[in-house]
Short mmCIF file of C-alpha atoms and ligand atoms in Angstrom, two decimals:
data_model
loop_
_atom_site.label_atom_id
_atom_site.label_comp_id
_atom_site.label_asym_id
_atom_site.label_seq_id
_atom_site.Cartn_x
_atom_site.Cartn_y
_atom_site.Cartn_z
CA MET A 1168 177.78 -26.60 81.49
CA ASN A 1169 178.08 -22.83 81.42
CA TYR A 1170 176.12 -21.81 78.32
CA ASP A 1171 176.62 -18.69 76.25
CA TYR A 1172 172.86 -18.20 76.08
CA ILE A 1173 169.93 -19.82 77.83
CA ILE A 1174 166.59 -19.07 76.19
CA ILE A 1175 163.54 -19.67 78.37
CA GLY A 1176 160.54 -20.65 76.25
CA ALA A 1177 160.31 -22.71 73.06
CA GLY A 1178 157.29 -20.93 71.64
CA VAL A 1179 157.48 -19.65 68.10
CA ILE A 1180 159.49 -16.62 69.29
CA GLY A 1181 162.04 -18.48 71.47
CA SER A 1182 162.54 -21.15 68.79
CA SER A 1183 162.98 -18.59 66.00
CA THR A 1184 165.39 -16.55 68.15
CA ALA A 1185 167.43 -19.65 69.06
CA TYR A 1186 167.67 -20.77 65.44
CA HIS A 1187 168.71 -17.36 64.10
CA LEU A 1188 171.24 -16.87 66.91
CA LYS A 1189 172.82 -20.25 66.25
CA ARG A 1190 172.74 -19.61 62.48
CA LEU A 1191 174.57 -16.31 62.95
CA ASN A 1192 177.15 -17.82 65.30
CA PRO A 1193 177.28 -21.65 65.23
CA ASN A 1194 179.99 -21.64 67.92
CA PHE A 1195 177.66 -20.45 70.65
CA ASN A 1196 176.49 -22.98 73.23
CA ILE A 1197 172.75 -22.31 73.42
CA LEU A 1198 170.14 -24.07 75.52
CA ILE A 1199 166.35 -23.64 75.39
CA ILE A 1200 164.39 -24.60 78.50
CA GLU A 1201 160.67 -25.21 77.94
CA ASN A 1202 157.91 -26.01 80.39
CA ASN A 1203 155.83 -28.00 77.87
CA HIS A 1204 156.69 -31.32 76.23
CA ARG A 1205 156.95 -29.84 72.72
CA ALA A 1206 157.96 -26.61 71.03
CA GLY A 1207 155.04 -24.26 70.41
CA PHE A 1208 152.72 -25.83 72.99
CA GLY A 1209 152.26 -22.57 74.96
CA ASN A 1210 150.20 -19.76 73.48
CA THR A 1211 151.60 -20.48 70.03
CA ALA A 1212 149.39 -23.59 69.86
CA LYS A 1213 146.39 -21.57 71.07
CA SER A 1214 146.51 -19.12 68.18
CA ALA A 1215 144.21 -18.95 65.19
CA ALA A 1216 147.47 -19.12 63.19
CA LEU A 1217 146.32 -16.60 60.60
CA PHE A 1218 148.83 -14.42 58.83
CA ARG A 1219 148.42 -11.09 57.08
CA ASN A 1220 150.44 -8.22 55.73
CA LEU A 1221 147.67 -5.69 56.37
CA PHE A 1222 148.68 -3.48 59.31
CA SER A 1223 148.37 0.22 59.95
CA SER A 1224 151.86 0.54 61.41
CA LYS A 1225 154.92 0.51 59.15
CA THR A 1226 156.80 -1.48 61.79
CA SER A 1227 154.18 -4.23 61.85
CA ARG A 1228 154.10 -4.36 58.06
CA LYS A 1229 157.88 -4.69 57.84
CA LEU A 1230 157.94 -7.50 60.41
CA ALA A 1231 155.03 -9.38 58.83
CA ILE A 1232 155.93 -8.92 55.15
CA SER A 1233 159.47 -10.24 55.57
CA SER A 1234 158.33 -13.14 57.78
CA ILE A 1235 155.57 -14.14 55.36
CA LYS A 1236 158.06 -14.06 52.51
CA PHE A 1237 160.16 -16.57 54.41
CA TYR A 1238 157.12 -18.73 55.30
CA TYR A 1239 156.32 -19.17 51.60
CA THR A 1240 159.76 -20.78 51.16
CA ILE A 1241 158.85 -23.47 53.73
CA ALA A 1242 155.14 -23.51 52.86
CA GLU A 1243 154.66 -27.26 52.78
CA LYS A 1244 156.48 -27.90 56.07
CA ILE A 1245 154.28 -25.41 57.93
CA LYS A 1246 151.01 -26.27 56.12
CA LEU A 1247 150.73 -22.75 54.75
CA HIS A 1248 147.37 -22.09 53.13
CA LYS A 1249 147.02 -18.94 51.03
CA SER A 1250 143.33 -18.21 51.45
CA GLY A 1251 143.30 -14.42 51.90
CA TYR A 1252 141.89 -12.00 54.44
CA LEU A 1253 138.79 -9.88 54.09
CA TRP A 1254 138.74 -7.01 56.57
CA LEU A 1255 135.31 -5.35 56.69
CA PHE A 1256 134.94 -1.70 57.71
CA SER A 1257 131.94 0.37 58.72
CA GLU A 1258 131.63 3.82 57.18
CA LYS A 1259 132.92 5.41 60.41
CA GLN A 1260 135.89 3.03 60.63
CA TRP A 1261 136.66 3.56 56.96
CA ARG A 1262 136.69 7.35 57.31
CA ALA A 1263 138.85 7.13 60.47
CA ASN A 1264 141.44 5.00 58.67
CA GLU A 1265 141.11 6.55 55.22
CA SER A 1266 144.54 8.21 55.16
CA ILE A 1267 146.25 4.96 56.24
CA ILE A 1268 144.33 2.95 53.63
CA LYS A 1269 145.06 5.50 50.90
CA ASN A 1270 148.78 5.27 51.57
CA LEU A 1271 148.98 1.46 51.57
CA ASP A 1272 151.12 0.20 48.70
CA LYS A 1273 148.27 -1.86 47.25
CA GLU A 1274 150.23 -3.42 44.44
CA ASN A 1275 153.10 -4.64 46.59
CA LEU A 1276 150.83 -5.78 49.41
CA GLU A 1277 148.50 -7.45 46.86
CA ILE A 1278 145.40 -5.87 48.34
CA ASP A 1279 142.14 -4.80 46.70
CA ILE A 1280 139.42 -2.53 48.01
CA TYR A 1281 136.01 -4.21 47.82
CA ASN A 1282 132.71 -2.36 47.77
CA GLN A 1283 129.44 -3.94 48.93
CA GLU A 1284 128.82 -5.53 45.56
CA GLU A 1285 132.18 -7.29 45.59
CA ILE A 1286 131.81 -8.35 49.22
CA GLN A 1287 128.46 -9.86 48.34
CA LYS A 1288 130.10 -12.13 45.78
CA TYR A 1289 131.77 -13.82 48.77
CA LEU A 1290 129.41 -13.35 51.65
CA LYS A 1291 125.71 -13.60 52.41
CA ILE A 1292 125.97 -10.68 54.78
CA ASN A 1293 123.84 -7.90 56.22
CA PHE A 1294 125.37 -4.49 55.35
CA ASN A 1295 123.01 -2.37 57.47
CA SER A 1296 123.52 -0.91 60.92
CA ASN A 1297 121.22 -1.02 63.94
CA ASP A 1298 121.52 0.72 67.32
CA LYS A 1299 124.17 -1.79 68.45
CA PHE A 1300 126.18 -2.80 65.40
CA PRO A 1301 127.63 -0.65 62.61
CA ASP A 1302 127.05 -0.90 58.87
CA ILE A 1303 129.52 -2.45 56.44
CA LEU A 1304 130.73 0.00 53.82
CA ASN A 1305 133.90 -1.47 52.30
CA GLY A 1306 136.36 -4.29 52.71
CA ILE A 1307 140.06 -4.74 52.15
CA PHE A 1308 140.87 -8.05 50.55
CA CYS A 1309 144.46 -9.22 51.05
CA LYS A 1310 145.46 -11.99 48.67
CA ASN A 1311 148.85 -12.76 50.12
CA CYS A 1312 147.46 -13.80 53.52
CA GLY A 1313 146.09 -16.99 55.02
CA SER A 1314 146.82 -19.55 57.69
CA LEU A 1315 149.52 -21.99 58.66
CA SER A 1316 150.28 -24.49 61.41
CA ALA A 1317 151.72 -22.48 64.29
CA VAL A 1318 153.10 -25.56 66.06
CA ALA A 1319 154.72 -26.77 62.82
CA LEU A 1320 156.36 -23.35 62.48
CA ALA A 1321 157.72 -23.42 66.06
CA GLU A 1322 158.92 -26.99 65.51
CA TYR A 1323 160.52 -26.04 62.21
CA TYR A 1324 162.68 -23.48 64.04
CA ALA A 1325 163.32 -25.76 67.04
CA ASN A 1326 164.41 -28.66 64.80
CA SER A 1327 166.57 -26.38 62.63
CA PHE A 1328 168.19 -25.11 65.83
CA ILE A 1329 168.88 -28.68 67.01
CA LYS A 1330 170.34 -29.58 63.59
CA LEU A 1331 172.86 -26.75 64.06
CA GLY A 1332 173.89 -28.26 67.42
CA GLY A 1333 171.50 -26.41 69.76
CA LYS A 1334 169.98 -28.13 72.78
CA ILE A 1335 166.41 -28.06 74.13
CA ILE A 1336 165.23 -29.39 77.48
CA PHE A 1337 161.46 -29.94 77.69
CA ASN A 1338 159.15 -30.44 80.68
CA LYS A 1339 161.15 -28.12 82.94
CA GLU A 1340 159.69 -25.00 84.45
CA ILE A 1341 162.07 -22.27 85.56
CA LYS A 1342 160.96 -21.40 89.07
CA SER A 1343 163.59 -18.90 90.24
CA PHE A 1344 166.68 -16.96 89.25
CA LYS A 1345 169.74 -16.48 91.40
CA LEU A 1346 171.29 -13.07 91.09
CA SER A 1347 174.99 -12.34 91.50
CA GLY A 1348 176.15 -12.49 95.10
CA GLU A 1349 172.80 -14.06 96.12
CA LYS A 1350 172.22 -11.17 98.50
CA VAL A 1351 168.98 -10.33 100.20
CA LEU A 1352 169.49 -6.61 99.55
CA TYR A 1353 171.46 -4.99 96.77
CA ALA A 1354 173.14 -1.61 96.99
CA PRO A 1355 172.70 0.65 93.94
CA TRP A 1356 176.41 0.25 93.03
CA ASP A 1357 176.30 -3.57 93.06
CA GLU A 1358 176.69 -5.20 89.65
CA ILE A 1359 173.54 -7.30 89.40
CA LYS A 1360 173.04 -10.08 86.88
CA ILE A 1361 171.47 -13.52 86.76
CA ASN A 1362 174.01 -16.17 87.76
CA TYR A 1363 171.85 -19.23 87.31
CA LEU A 1364 168.27 -20.50 86.99
CA ILE A 1365 166.55 -23.17 89.07
CA ASP A 1366 163.84 -25.40 87.64
CA ASN A 1367 160.92 -27.23 89.28
CA THR A 1368 163.16 -30.21 90.13
CA GLY A 1369 165.83 -28.03 91.77
CA GLU A 1370 168.27 -28.34 88.85
CA LYS A 1371 170.52 -25.31 88.23
CA TYR A 1372 171.39 -23.86 84.81
CA TYR A 1373 174.37 -21.53 84.35
CA SER A 1374 174.86 -19.15 81.47
CA LYS A 1375 176.52 -15.88 80.52
CA ASN A 1376 173.25 -14.51 79.08
CA PHE A 1377 169.57 -15.24 79.66
CA VAL A 1378 166.79 -14.63 77.14
CA PHE A 1379 163.17 -14.59 78.28
CA ALA A 1380 161.04 -15.64 75.31
CA THR A 1381 158.26 -16.41 77.72
CA GLY A 1382 155.36 -14.70 75.94
CA ALA A 1383 152.46 -13.90 78.27
CA TRP A 1384 154.42 -15.13 81.33
CA THR A 1385 157.20 -12.57 80.85
CA ASN A 1386 155.94 -9.88 83.18
CA THR A 1387 155.25 -12.25 86.07
CA LEU A 1388 158.72 -13.77 85.76
CA LEU A 1389 160.68 -10.55 85.32
CA SER A 1390 158.82 -8.39 87.80
CA SER A 1391 160.01 -10.80 90.53
CA ILE A 1392 163.58 -9.56 89.95
CA GLY A 1393 162.76 -5.88 89.56
CA ILE A 1394 162.24 -5.61 85.79
CA ALA A 1395 159.12 -3.95 84.35
CA SER A 1396 158.81 -5.74 81.01
CA SER A 1397 156.06 -3.47 79.66
CA VAL A 1398 154.22 -6.54 78.40
CA TYR A 1399 150.78 -7.49 79.68
CA PRO A 1400 148.82 -10.75 79.26
CA LYS A 1401 145.22 -10.65 78.04
CA LYS A 1402 142.95 -13.67 77.69
CA ARG A 1403 141.61 -14.56 74.25
CA GLN A 1404 139.08 -17.28 73.48
CA LEU A 1405 138.33 -19.19 70.28
CA PHE A 1406 135.26 -21.28 69.44
CA GLY A 1407 134.75 -23.90 66.73
CA LEU A 1408 131.30 -24.06 65.14
CA LYS A 1409 130.22 -27.02 63.05
CA ILE A 1410 128.10 -25.45 60.33
CA LYS A 1411 125.57 -27.62 58.54
CA ASP A 1412 125.42 -25.50 55.42
CA SER A 1413 128.22 -23.10 54.47
CA SER A 1414 125.97 -21.35 51.94
CA ASN A 1415 124.34 -19.61 54.92
CA ILE A 1416 127.48 -17.49 55.15
CA PHE A 1417 129.34 -17.92 51.91
CA ASN A 1418 128.01 -17.21 48.45
CA LYS A 1419 130.41 -19.39 46.47
CA LYS A 1420 131.11 -23.10 46.75
CA ASP A 1421 134.77 -22.89 47.59
CA GLU A 1422 136.97 -24.40 50.27
CA ASN A 1423 139.35 -21.49 50.02
CA TYR A 1424 137.44 -18.76 51.83
CA PRO A 1425 139.36 -15.87 53.39
CA ALA A 1426 139.45 -15.03 57.07
CA ILE A 1427 136.79 -12.40 57.76
CA ILE A 1428 137.06 -9.53 60.22
CA LEU A 1429 133.69 -8.03 61.10
CA PRO A 1430 133.32 -4.36 62.02
CA ALA A 1431 131.78 -5.05 65.46
CA GLY A 1432 133.51 -6.13 68.67
CA GLY A 1433 136.68 -7.34 66.93
CA VAL A 1434 134.83 -10.53 65.94
CA TYR A 1435 136.65 -12.58 63.32
CA ILE A 1436 136.04 -15.82 61.45
CA LYS A 1437 138.52 -18.39 60.24
CA PRO A 1438 136.74 -20.74 57.82
CA VAL A 1439 137.92 -24.36 57.84
CA LEU A 1440 135.33 -25.56 55.38
CA LYS A 1441 136.92 -28.92 54.62
CA ASN A 1442 135.84 -29.77 58.20
CA ASN A 1443 132.52 -27.88 57.88
CA THR A 1444 133.83 -25.61 60.58
CA ILE A 1445 134.32 -21.95 61.27
CA ILE A 1446 136.57 -20.81 64.10
CA VAL A 1447 135.41 -17.56 65.65
CA GLY A 1448 137.16 -15.22 68.05
CA CYS A 1449 136.78 -11.77 69.48
CA ALA A 1450 139.28 -9.07 70.37
CA ASP A 1451 137.59 -7.23 73.21
CA ASP A 1452 139.41 -4.55 75.14
CA LEU A 1453 138.00 -2.81 78.21
CA GLY A 1454 136.45 -5.25 80.66
CA GLN A 1455 139.01 -7.97 79.95
CA PRO A 1456 141.78 -7.76 82.59
CA TYR A 1457 145.50 -7.59 81.88
CA TYR A 1458 146.57 -10.56 83.98
CA LEU A 1459 146.96 -14.31 83.74
CA SER A 1460 144.18 -16.44 85.20
CA ASP A 1461 142.88 -19.74 83.83
CA PHE A 1462 143.06 -21.21 80.33
CA ASN A 1463 139.38 -22.18 80.14
CA ALA A 1464 137.12 -20.91 77.39
CA ASN A 1465 133.62 -20.07 78.50
CA PRO A 1466 130.62 -20.82 76.23
CA GLU A 1467 128.81 -17.96 77.98
CA TYR A 1468 131.42 -15.66 76.45
CA PHE A 1469 130.54 -17.03 73.02
CA ASN A 1470 126.83 -16.52 73.68
CA LYS A 1471 127.21 -12.97 74.96
CA ALA A 1472 130.14 -11.50 72.98
CA ILE A 1473 130.26 -13.36 69.67
CA LYS A 1474 126.91 -14.97 68.86
CA PRO A 1475 124.95 -11.68 68.66
CA VAL A 1476 127.48 -10.28 66.18
CA LEU A 1477 127.38 -13.42 64.03
CA SER A 1478 123.58 -13.56 64.07
CA TYR A 1479 123.33 -9.91 63.11
CA TYR A 1480 125.68 -9.93 60.14
CA PHE A 1481 124.81 -13.47 59.00
CA PRO A 1482 121.04 -13.74 59.60
CA SER A 1483 120.84 -17.06 57.73
CA LEU A 1484 123.42 -18.66 60.02
CA LYS A 1485 121.17 -20.55 62.43
CA ASN A 1486 122.08 -24.18 62.20
CA TYR A 1487 125.37 -24.74 63.92
CA GLU A 1488 126.83 -26.62 66.84
CA LEU A 1489 129.45 -25.15 69.19
CA TYR A 1490 131.76 -28.16 69.46
CA LEU A 1491 135.21 -26.79 70.20
CA GLN A 1492 136.58 -24.09 72.48
CA TRP A 1493 139.91 -23.02 73.88
CA ALA A 1494 141.63 -20.00 75.43
CA GLY A 1495 145.10 -18.50 75.45
CA TYR A 1496 146.80 -15.21 76.20
CA TYR A 1497 148.03 -12.39 74.01
CA ALA A 1498 151.16 -10.65 75.32
CA TYR A 1499 150.34 -7.02 74.63
CA HIS A 1500 152.73 -4.17 74.55
CA TRP A 1501 150.54 -1.23 75.43
CA PRO A 1502 149.91 1.19 73.81
CA ASP A 1503 151.64 0.73 70.42
CA LYS A 1504 150.88 -3.06 70.07
CA ASN A 1505 154.25 -3.92 68.62
CA PRO A 1506 156.85 -6.33 70.03
CA VAL A 1507 159.37 -5.46 72.71
CA ILE A 1508 163.00 -6.60 72.64
CA GLU A 1509 164.88 -5.13 75.57
CA ASN A 1510 167.93 -5.85 77.62
CA VAL A 1511 169.07 -5.12 81.19
CA SER A 1512 172.39 -6.51 82.44
CA ASN A 1513 172.72 -10.10 81.10
CA ILE A 1514 168.92 -10.38 80.75
CA THR A 1515 167.07 -9.90 77.45
CA TRP A 1516 163.36 -10.29 76.93
CA VAL A 1517 161.39 -10.63 73.70
CA SER A 1518 157.62 -10.51 73.95
CA GLY A 1519 154.73 -8.10 73.43
CA THR A 1520 153.77 -9.76 70.15
CA SER A 1521 150.24 -8.42 70.71
CA GLY A 1522 148.31 -11.11 68.86
CA SER A 1523 150.48 -11.26 65.76
CA GLY A 1524 153.54 -13.21 66.88
CA ILE A 1525 153.07 -16.13 64.50
CA MET A 1526 153.00 -13.94 61.42
CA LYS A 1527 156.01 -11.89 62.60
CA ALA A 1528 158.09 -14.62 64.28
CA ASP A 1529 160.79 -14.87 61.65
CA ALA A 1530 161.59 -11.16 61.76
CA ILE A 1531 161.34 -10.99 65.57
CA GLY A 1532 163.74 -13.94 65.90
CA ARG A 1533 166.24 -12.31 63.52
CA ILE A 1534 166.08 -8.97 65.32
CA THR A 1535 166.46 -10.53 68.78
CA ALA A 1536 169.43 -12.60 67.63
CA THR A 1537 171.01 -9.48 66.16
CA LYS A 1538 170.46 -7.58 69.42
CA LEU A 1539 172.11 -10.41 71.37
CA LEU A 1540 175.12 -10.06 69.06
CA ASP A 1541 175.12 -6.33 69.69
CA TYR A 1542 174.76 -5.30 66.04
CA GLU A 1543 172.80 -2.21 65.10
CA TYR A 1544 170.81 -3.50 62.11
CA ALA A 1545 169.19 -6.88 61.52
CA GLU A 1546 168.80 -8.29 58.03
CA LEU A 1547 165.28 -9.60 57.49
CA ALA A 1548 164.25 -12.44 55.16
CA ASP A 1549 163.46 -10.01 52.34
CA LYS A 1550 166.97 -8.54 52.69
CA SER A 1551 165.61 -5.30 54.16
CA LYS A 1552 167.37 -3.80 57.19
CA PHE A 1553 165.73 -3.22 60.58
CA LYS A 1554 167.18 -1.01 63.29
CA VAL A 1555 167.28 -3.25 66.34
CA SER A 1556 166.82 -0.47 68.89
CA ASP A 1557 163.49 0.51 67.28
CA LEU A 1558 161.83 -2.33 69.25
CA SER A 1559 163.57 -1.53 72.52
CA LEU A 1560 161.86 0.39 75.31
CA TYR A 1561 164.54 3.02 75.85
CA GLU A 1562 165.00 4.03 72.18
CA ARG A 1563 161.69 2.81 70.86
CA LYS A 1564 160.68 4.04 67.42
CA VAL A 1565 157.47 2.43 66.21
CA ASP A 1566 154.14 3.78 65.05
CA LEU A 1567 150.89 2.81 66.74
CA GLU A 1568 149.25 -0.38 65.40
CA LYS A 1569 145.52 0.12 64.89
CA PHE A 1570 144.56 -3.00 62.93
CA ILE A 1571 144.53 -5.32 65.91
CA ILE A 1572 142.29 -8.33 66.39
C1 FAD B 340 143.38 -17.04 70.90
C2 FAD B 340 144.62 -16.53 70.22
C3 FAD B 340 144.61 -16.32 68.85
C4 FAD B 340 145.76 -15.86 68.20
N1 FAD B 340 145.75 -15.75 66.85
C5 FAD B 340 146.89 -15.38 66.19
C6 FAD B 340 146.91 -15.34 64.77
O1 FAD B 340 145.92 -15.65 64.10
N2 FAD B 340 148.07 -14.96 64.17
C7 FAD B 340 149.20 -14.61 64.89
O2 FAD B 340 150.21 -14.25 64.28
N3 FAD B 340 149.18 -14.65 66.23
C8 FAD B 340 148.06 -15.02 66.89
N4 FAD B 340 148.06 -15.10 68.27
C9 FAD B 340 149.24 -14.64 69.01
C10 FAD B 340 150.33 -15.69 69.00
O3 FAD B 340 149.83 -16.90 69.50
C11 FAD B 340 151.48 -15.19 69.85
O4 FAD B 340 151.87 -13.89 69.40
C12 FAD B 340 152.69 -16.11 69.79
O5 FAD B 340 152.32 -17.44 69.99
C13 FAD B 340 153.69 -15.69 70.83
O6 FAD B 340 154.72 -16.63 70.85
P1 FAD B 340 155.68 -16.71 72.08
O7 FAD B 340 156.76 -17.67 71.71
O8 FAD B 340 156.07 -15.33 72.51
O9 FAD B 340 154.76 -17.25 73.26
P2 FAD B 340 154.41 -18.75 73.67
O10 FAD B 340 154.06 -19.59 72.51
O11 FAD B 340 153.43 -18.68 74.78
O12 FAD B 340 155.80 -19.27 74.21
C14 FAD B 340 156.32 -18.97 75.48
C15 FAD B 340 156.84 -20.26 76.04
O13 FAD B 340 157.50 -20.00 77.27
C16 FAD B 340 157.28 -21.11 78.10
N5 FAD B 340 157.51 -20.68 79.49
C17 FAD B 340 156.88 -19.65 80.12
N6 FAD B 340 157.34 -19.56 81.38
C18 FAD B 340 158.27 -20.56 81.55
C19 FAD B 340 159.07 -20.99 82.62
N7 FAD B 340 159.02 -20.39 83.82
N8 FAD B 340 159.88 -22.05 82.44
C20 FAD B 340 159.95 -22.68 81.23
N9 FAD B 340 159.20 -22.31 80.17
C21 FAD B 340 158.37 -21.27 80.32
C22 FAD B 340 155.83 -21.49 77.85
O14 FAD B 340 155.59 -22.83 78.21
C23 FAD B 340 155.71 -21.24 76.35
O15 FAD B 340 155.89 -22.41 75.58
C24 FAD B 340 146.94 -15.58 68.95
C25 FAD B 340 146.96 -15.79 70.33
C26 FAD B 340 145.82 -16.28 70.95
C27 FAD B 340 145.86 -16.51 72.43
#
């Protein structure tokens, strides 16, 4: 079979792209090849699966708002839980972001500014600073945010793609790509494209076009054929704490607590109180390398990078058991932390989701599909238009994302 498109990777981005491409042109023969046994079992499954519309960059907001709008229409299928987001700022952080915060369309985004008194209604928290950790001045509460099942979302797209006649092959890892002419050396005037892929069993896959929706693996794969993807993997770890008494953190008896972002070290909390659990993570920067290594979470990392922050802001939180831990990789596009959708020859790559690929997957899939069809503007789920080239590398037009965790 010579396909029109082969998409490598059935994460949330590859699955969304495949579905939207097939939806826009049902006549295309499209194949997804995935290393895992199910859609979304790469870094998609490793995510905290939180979604929010609160971003500093207009590009991020557009991608997230339209995607979230679509997710509400399939809420039950993807176990969407509207529990909110409470982003806490120190005085210094607040002042640094004041102009961005002032210009947020609070009504449309459904966000409220909380002072200490309002924060205290939710949280039993220490507002003061010490020599290590900053104070807490204000919070932004986003109502229209929450969590969902990231694997269910990837599978929703993968199944919708199959229903339209698309094909997925699981448990196959693409090991190499054969370029046109299969030469050892190429002259600058040679027309170079991928002719076919070879998987771990030696099977060959032919297609006119190849789409790398390979998340954190994108740079390793593409650099081998001379493409600098501009996407870099960074390890992220999450830890599940069984808490004996939620009133040590939360001031109301409620199972619907928002995700909390603390002002120190990028530490965040996803409450799953029906399981007496909080999931905690940390978005560190310098000191954490930009390359793929192992997928093991390290309890020492929890003890050194997360526990001190939790203990400081929640002094009553003492009785808990660390019972769950896992690690995955963000695919960062540095420095603007927005996705990259670029094309060279018959090769397109879509990655650089920078820790917010779940909440933006619908828009990213639509824009990638539109790029593959060579149209200038994509129509997003909220009917707004998005200029496809804005996410390219050559004609990139995005503003820096600062609200990254
Ligand atoms: C700890 C953590 C927390 C996160 N929290 C959130 C969050 O709360 N909200 C949010 O929106 N985002 C979050 N993210 C980011 C989110 O997980 C990613 O943005 C998203 O999953 C990216 O999707 P993807 O399809 O690009 O990548 P992936 O899901 O990794 O998909 C890529 C796929 O390509 C496949 N593949 C790679 N190489 C090959 C090959 N050679 N052959 C065949 N298949 C191949 C892989 O198996 C994989 O399935 C988090 C990420 C991590 C690690």
